[in-house]
Tab-separated table of C-alpha atoms and ligand atoms in Angstrom:
chain	number	residue	atom	x	y	z
A	1	UNK	CA	75.417	83.218	78.997
A	2	UNK	CA	78.054	85.857	79.564
A	3	UNK	CA	78.454	87.071	83.108
A	4	UNK	CA	77.200	90.590	83.774
A	5	UNK	CA	79.617	92.933	85.498
A	6	UNK	CA	78.745	94.256	88.934
A	7	UNK	CA	77.455	97.839	88.940
A	8	UNK	CA	76.646	100.267	91.732
A	9	UNK	CA	73.134	99.730	93.057
A	10	UNK	CA	70.979	101.237	95.797
A	11	UNK	CA	72.419	101.309	99.317
A	12	UNK	CA	69.900	101.397	102.157
A	13	UNK	CA	70.467	103.747	105.129
A	14	UNK	CA	73.096	102.717	107.692
A	15	UNK	CA	71.635	100.391	110.311
A	16	UNK	CA	71.062	101.731	113.820
A	17	UNK	CA	73.087	100.672	116.851
A	18	UNK	CA	71.213	100.739	120.172
A	19	UNK	CA	72.699	102.906	122.944
A	20	UNK	CA	73.754	100.010	125.209
A	21	UNK	CA	76.343	98.782	122.651
A	22	UNK	CA	79.915	99.842	123.437
A	23	UNK	CA	81.250	101.513	120.290
A	24	UNK	CA	84.799	101.796	118.918
A	25	UNK	CA	86.425	105.263	118.839
A	26	UNK	CA	85.352	106.115	115.251
A	27	UNK	CA	81.676	105.134	115.514
A	28	UNK	CA	80.447	108.736	115.742
A	29	UNK	CA	83.279	110.654	114.073
A	30	UNK	CA	84.252	108.193	111.279
A	31	UNK	CA	87.891	108.839	112.257
A	32	UNK	CA	89.875	105.848	113.572
A	33	UNK	CA	92.747	106.198	116.045
A	34	UNK	CA	96.071	106.826	114.260
A	35	UNK	CA	97.776	103.732	112.857
A	36	UNK	CA	100.818	103.373	115.099
A	37	UNK	CA	103.539	102.159	112.768
A	38	UNK	CA	106.249	102.479	115.351
A	39	UNK	CA	104.792	100.091	117.865
A	40	UNK	CA	103.481	96.577	117.355
A	41	UNK	CA	101.530	95.744	120.461
A	42	UNK	CA	101.976	92.306	121.881
A	43	UNK	CA	98.852	91.041	123.588
A	44	UNK	CA	99.032	89.521	127.045
A	45	UNK	CA	95.997	90.415	129.156
A	46	UNK	CA	93.896	91.113	126.049
A	47	UNK	CA	94.167	87.617	124.601
A	48	UNK	CA	91.069	86.277	126.331
A	49	UNK	CA	89.008	89.194	125.058
A	50	UNK	CA	90.495	88.832	121.582
A	51	UNK	CA	89.420	85.179	121.514
A	52	UNK	CA	85.855	86.193	122.362
A	53	UNK	CA	85.669	88.918	119.696
A	54	UNK	CA	87.063	86.538	117.087
A	55	UNK	CA	84.652	83.777	118.079
A	56	UNK	CA	81.785	86.218	117.582
A	57	UNK	CA	83.100	87.231	114.154
A	58	UNK	CA	83.272	83.572	113.122
A	59	UNK	CA	79.744	82.894	114.369
A	60	UNK	CA	78.341	85.853	112.439
A	61	UNK	CA	80.278	84.995	109.279
A	62	UNK	CA	78.863	81.458	109.381
A	63	UNK	CA	75.340	82.830	109.720
A	64	UNK	CA	75.845	85.151	106.735
A	65	UNK	CA	77.368	82.443	104.549
A	66	UNK	CA	74.469	80.107	105.345
A	67	UNK	CA	72.120	82.708	103.828
A	68	UNK	CA	73.962	83.021	100.499
A	69	UNK	CA	71.846	81.749	97.599
A	70	UNK	CA	70.560	83.005	94.247
A	71	UNK	CA	68.037	85.808	94.748
A	72	UNK	CA	69.257	87.105	98.086
A	73	UNK	CA	70.466	90.726	98.135
A	74	UNK	CA	73.749	91.727	99.738
A	75	UNK	CA	71.721	94.189	101.838
A	76	UNK	CA	69.814	91.223	103.280
A	77	UNK	CA	73.164	89.648	104.211
A	78	UNK	CA	74.137	92.923	105.901
A	79	UNK	CA	70.840	92.900	107.810
A	80	UNK	CA	71.405	89.332	109.046
A	81	UNK	CA	74.919	90.199	110.219
A	82	UNK	CA	73.938	93.486	111.834
A	83	UNK	CA	71.055	91.971	113.781
A	84	UNK	CA	73.105	89.091	115.100
A	85	UNK	CA	76.079	91.276	116.048
A	86	UNK	CA	73.790	93.555	118.061
A	87	UNK	CA	72.147	90.507	119.670
A	88	UNK	CA	75.631	89.411	120.791
A	89	UNK	CA	76.072	92.828	122.425
A	90	UNK	CA	78.811	93.695	119.913
A	91	UNK	CA	79.423	96.456	117.351
A	92	UNK	CA	79.824	95.819	113.566
A	93	UNK	CA	83.332	97.248	113.079
A	94	UNK	CA	82.969	98.446	109.452
A	95	UNK	CA	79.995	100.679	110.313
A	96	UNK	CA	81.172	104.295	109.924
A	97	UNK	CA	84.832	103.208	109.856
A	98	UNK	CA	86.204	106.099	107.767
A	99	UNK	CA	82.591	106.607	106.766
A	100	UNK	CA	81.871	103.077	105.511
A	101	UNK	CA	78.041	102.976	105.362
A	102	UNK	CA	77.248	99.330	106.159
A	103	UNK	CA	77.956	96.653	108.771
A	104	UNK	CA	79.846	94.094	106.625
A	105	UNK	CA	81.627	94.053	103.255
A	106	UNK	CA	80.235	91.952	100.400
A	107	UNK	CA	82.492	91.620	97.348
A	108	UNK	CA	80.988	89.873	94.315
A	109	UNK	CA	82.933	88.515	91.288
A	110	UNK	CA	85.341	91.244	90.058
A	111	UNK	CA	84.921	93.215	93.276
A	112	UNK	CA	88.239	92.713	95.052
A	113	UNK	CA	87.391	94.114	98.466
A	114	UNK	CA	85.179	96.584	100.386
A	115	UNK	CA	82.012	95.964	98.374
A	116	UNK	CA	79.100	97.858	99.941
A	117	UNK	CA	75.974	95.752	100.548
A	118	UNK	CA	73.128	96.986	98.317
A	119	UNK	CA	69.973	95.788	96.596
A	120	UNK	CA	71.744	93.680	93.945
A	121	UNK	CA	70.457	90.109	94.000
A	122	UNK	CA	72.987	87.285	93.857
A	123	UNK	CA	72.699	85.150	90.751
A	124	UNK	CA	73.703	81.551	90.080
A	125	UNK	CA	77.354	81.474	89.041
A	126	UNK	CA	78.475	84.417	91.219
A	127	UNK	CA	81.248	84.127	93.755
A	128	UNK	CA	80.976	86.359	96.815
A	129	UNK	CA	83.348	87.244	99.626
A	130	UNK	CA	81.642	88.161	102.896
A	131	UNK	CA	83.910	89.992	105.351
A	132	UNK	CA	82.749	90.271	108.961
A	133	UNK	CA	84.501	92.239	111.682
A	134	UNK	CA	83.036	92.701	115.149
A	135	UNK	CA	84.061	94.824	118.128
A	136	UNK	CA	83.359	93.070	121.415
A	137	UNK	CA	84.997	93.117	124.853
A	138	UNK	CA	87.081	96.058	123.641
A	139	UNK	CA	88.689	94.119	120.777
A	140	UNK	CA	88.136	93.579	117.038
A	141	UNK	CA	87.967	90.171	115.335
A	142	UNK	CA	88.087	90.013	111.524
A	143	UNK	CA	87.451	87.166	109.054
A	144	UNK	CA	86.136	86.524	105.569
A	145	UNK	CA	85.380	83.718	103.137
A	146	UNK	CA	84.538	83.498	99.476
A	147	UNK	CA	81.737	81.116	98.524
A	148	UNK	CA	79.836	80.011	95.441
A	149	UNK	CA	76.316	81.054	94.549
A	150	UNK	CA	74.853	77.885	93.090
A	151	UNK	CA	76.990	76.239	90.428
A	152	UNK	CA	80.036	78.232	89.281
A	153	UNK	CA	82.446	77.702	86.391
A	154	UNK	CA	85.671	75.701	86.673
A	155	UNK	CA	87.974	78.741	86.648
A	156	UNK	CA	86.055	80.360	89.523
A	157	UNK	CA	86.364	77.116	91.481
A	158	UNK	CA	90.100	76.987	90.875
A	159	UNK	CA	90.511	80.638	91.890
A	160	UNK	CA	88.661	80.131	95.176
A	161	UNK	CA	90.525	76.885	95.932
A	162	UNK	CA	93.948	78.432	95.233
A	163	UNK	CA	93.129	81.552	97.266
A	164	UNK	CA	92.186	79.367	100.234
A	165	UNK	CA	95.444	77.425	99.820
A	166	UNK	CA	97.362	80.733	99.740
A	167	UNK	CA	95.933	81.613	103.151
A	168	UNK	CA	96.743	78.142	104.553
A	169	UNK	CA	100.313	78.246	103.262
A	170	UNK	CA	100.774	81.701	104.727
A	171	UNK	CA	99.443	80.616	108.122
A	172	UNK	CA	101.904	77.698	108.013
A	173	UNK	CA	104.889	80.046	108.184
A	174	UNK	CA	103.566	82.079	111.133
A	175	UNK	CA	105.726	81.274	114.147
A	176	UNK	CA	108.265	83.106	116.326
A	177	UNK	CA	111.646	83.236	114.625
A	178	UNK	CA	110.250	83.702	111.132
A	179	UNK	CA	110.049	87.108	109.493
A	180	UNK	CA	106.854	88.816	108.394
A	181	UNK	CA	107.943	88.653	104.755
A	182	UNK	CA	107.707	84.855	104.858
A	183	UNK	CA	103.933	85.363	104.614
A	184	UNK	CA	104.038	87.249	101.323
A	185	UNK	CA	106.600	84.819	99.955
A	186	UNK	CA	104.273	81.871	100.638
A	187	UNK	CA	101.231	83.590	99.103
A	188	UNK	CA	103.079	84.890	96.064
A	189	UNK	CA	104.717	81.553	95.239
A	190	UNK	CA	101.462	79.637	95.312
A	191	UNK	CA	99.373	82.210	93.431
A	192	UNK	CA	101.983	82.568	90.686
A	193	UNK	CA	102.413	78.816	90.322
A	194	UNK	CA	98.742	78.681	89.466
A	195	UNK	CA	98.880	81.583	87.017
A	196	UNK	CA	97.025	84.038	89.253
A	197	UNK	CA	98.037	87.523	90.402
A	198	UNK	CA	98.218	89.063	93.883
A	199	UNK	CA	96.597	92.375	94.769
A	200	UNK	CA	99.197	94.750	96.221
A	201	UNK	CA	97.242	97.774	97.419
A	202	UNK	CA	95.449	96.029	100.287
A	203	UNK	CA	97.222	94.123	103.032
A	204	UNK	CA	96.756	92.165	106.198
A	205	UNK	CA	97.049	94.163	109.411
A	206	UNK	CA	97.610	94.079	113.106
A	207	UNK	CA	94.315	93.994	114.984
A	208	UNK	CA	93.204	94.242	118.587
A	209	UNK	CA	91.961	97.302	120.427
A	210	UNK	CA	92.075	99.025	117.030
A	211	UNK	CA	90.644	97.676	113.774
A	212	UNK	CA	93.795	98.296	111.745
A	213	UNK	CA	97.150	98.663	113.457
A	214	UNK	CA	100.790	97.680	112.983
A	215	UNK	CA	102.140	95.398	111.647
A	216	UNK	CA	101.467	95.800	107.935
A	217	UNK	CA	101.234	92.299	106.417
A	218	UNK	CA	101.994	92.165	102.678
A	219	UNK	CA	100.674	89.300	100.558
A	220	UNK	CA	103.569	89.550	98.092
A	221	UNK	CA	107.287	89.106	98.762
A	222	UNK	CA	108.962	92.140	100.291
A	223	UNK	CA	112.665	91.383	100.799
A	224	UNK	CA	113.098	94.367	103.145
A	225	UNK	CA	110.288	93.507	105.530
A	226	UNK	CA	112.442	91.598	107.984
A	227	UNK	CA	110.337	92.357	111.071
A	228	UNK	CA	110.394	89.330	113.340
A	229	UNK	CA	107.208	87.490	114.168
A	230	UNK	CA	106.962	87.308	117.960
A	231	UNK	CA	104.709	85.593	120.467
A	232	UNK	CA	101.628	87.629	121.386
A	233	UNK	CA	101.213	89.419	118.051
A	234	UNK	CA	97.692	89.411	116.636
A	235	UNK	CA	97.254	90.170	112.938
A	236	UNK	CA	95.217	89.178	109.920
A	237	UNK	CA	96.266	87.491	106.708
A	238	UNK	CA	93.772	88.170	103.907
A	239	UNK	CA	95.170	87.523	100.424
A	240	UNK	CA	93.219	88.865	97.439
A	241	UNK	CA	94.005	86.753	94.380
A	242	UNK	CA	92.938	87.619	90.822
A	243	UNK	CA	92.423	85.552	87.681
A	244	UNK	CA	93.831	88.333	85.468
A	245	UNK	CA	95.557	91.609	86.248
A	246	UNK	CA	96.560	92.537	89.794
A	247	UNK	CA	95.532	96.146	89.142
A	248	UNK	CA	92.468	97.582	90.863
A	249	UNK	CA	90.144	100.483	90.152
A	250	UNK	CA	88.169	102.209	92.905
A	251	UNK	CA	84.561	103.169	92.187
A	252	UNK	CA	83.292	106.726	92.730
A	253	UNK	CA	81.819	105.524	96.058
A	254	UNK	CA	85.511	105.587	97.194
A	255	UNK	CA	85.236	102.043	98.646
A	256	UNK	CA	84.421	99.387	96.073
A	257	UNK	CA	87.667	98.080	94.547
A	258	UNK	CA	87.261	96.109	91.309
A	259	UNK	CA	89.850	94.440	89.101
A	260	UNK	CA	90.958	96.691	86.239
A	261	UNK	CA	90.137	93.954	83.690
A	262	UNK	CA	86.843	92.974	85.408
A	263	UNK	CA	87.989	89.363	85.740
A	264	UNK	CA	87.315	87.713	89.075
A	265	UNK	CA	88.993	88.079	92.463
A	266	UNK	CA	88.738	85.937	95.613
A	267	UNK	CA	89.789	86.428	99.234
A	268	UNK	CA	89.951	84.596	102.550
A	269	UNK	CA	90.854	86.131	105.899
A	270	UNK	CA	91.656	84.932	109.393
A	271	UNK	CA	92.720	86.741	112.554
A	272	UNK	CA	95.751	84.994	114.069
A	273	UNK	CA	97.533	84.925	117.414
A	274	UNK	CA	101.237	84.075	117.413
A	275	UNK	CA	101.916	81.497	120.139
A	276	UNK	CA	105.219	80.286	121.646
A	277	UNK	CA	105.698	77.680	118.938
A	278	UNK	CA	103.254	78.556	116.187
A	279	UNK	CA	99.882	80.116	115.658
A	280	UNK	CA	96.321	80.006	116.935
A	281	UNK	CA	93.650	80.732	114.320
A	282	UNK	CA	91.343	82.920	116.402
A	283	UNK	CA	88.631	83.039	113.736
A	284	UNK	CA	88.996	79.369	112.823
A	285	UNK	CA	86.061	77.055	112.409
A	286	UNK	CA	85.387	73.952	110.437
A	287	UNK	CA	86.475	73.649	106.824
A	288	UNK	CA	85.567	76.653	104.679
A	289	UNK	CA	82.082	76.826	103.196
A	290	UNK	CA	83.086	76.422	99.558
A	291	UNK	CA	84.518	72.995	100.327
A	292	UNK	CA	81.299	71.961	102.039
A	293	UNK	CA	79.107	73.225	99.192
A	294	UNK	CA	80.080	70.215	97.124
A	295	UNK	CA	78.062	71.610	94.191
A	296	UNK	CA	74.819	71.199	96.116
A	297	UNK	CA	73.958	74.846	96.818
A	298	UNK	CA	70.171	75.235	96.360
B	301	MF3	N1	87.314	93.871	107.156
B	301	MF3	C1	88.153	94.595	106.251
B	301	MF3	C2	89.544	94.104	106.482
B	301	MF3	O1	89.751	92.951	106.350
B	301	MF3	C3	88.102	96.060	106.430
B	301	MF3	C4	86.832	96.669	106.082
B	301	MF3	S1	86.960	98.329	106.414
B	301	MF3	C5	85.513	98.921	105.887
B	301	MF3	O2	90.462	94.763	106.874
B	301	MF3	F1	85.446	100.110	106.278
B	301	MF3	F2	85.454	98.788	104.581
B	301	MF3	F3	84.586	98.185	106.397
B	302	CO	CO1	91.206	92.619	107.827
B	303	CO	CO1	88.107	91.771	107.029
């Protein structure tokens, strides 16, 4: 049976945040603090708090991924995440970030990024990226994984596997002394070798006391981006890899980005801390879920 394309469905009202939760600066205004291109903040005293925020994000992402199965709606996944984030005493960073209406992003099949949870039910054969960011202890932690809904076709499996490998290869080059453009070089080489394309309009980003801050982290090779990677930087790497064209189209909701040819897209994301001799994966866990699914998803 031919796969149906994803269409806009019904979005439930934004979920409430109780008054005891400490909110980021945009929670009531929708306007984030200006992205400070000029200054890449190196974390020293914030590292402990960053570790906690990232550990929370990982815990919530695992809970969401455990709930993925045919028949579940993406709104139900949002509900699970929202409830648990509040229970942790944290704030779901996407909520009202530039007006985003929900607490996580759920991007199914040809949705590249920023899918809004709604009442669409997952169906066997879908792939879905769940992207969780939490604000806790004054810091943001951001991670995402793509997983299978039941049994998926061979090309979808290859796409998800290669996208995961792109993230691993990129993380491998993160160490002081290397340049930021080594990341895009690693992602681009591996994606191209496998016949896939790399989305250019969304990037990795510095993260910490703000959700998105300098540095900008491209997932394709940028010869001129010779910024040095230095100890104490915290940023994400989050390659979006497509089966077909790299081009994206944004839906009228101004958030949902889909591939222009409606072929599939996958993504993985970690928040990283640059250490003296390498990298600490702040949102790391066990192996990714798709590798554990082993074709046994109920
Ligand atoms: N978590 C996404 C990222 O990786 C950003 C989502 S912003 C939102 O950067 F507003 F769409 F939630
Ligand atoms: Co991110
Ligand atoms: Co994210």
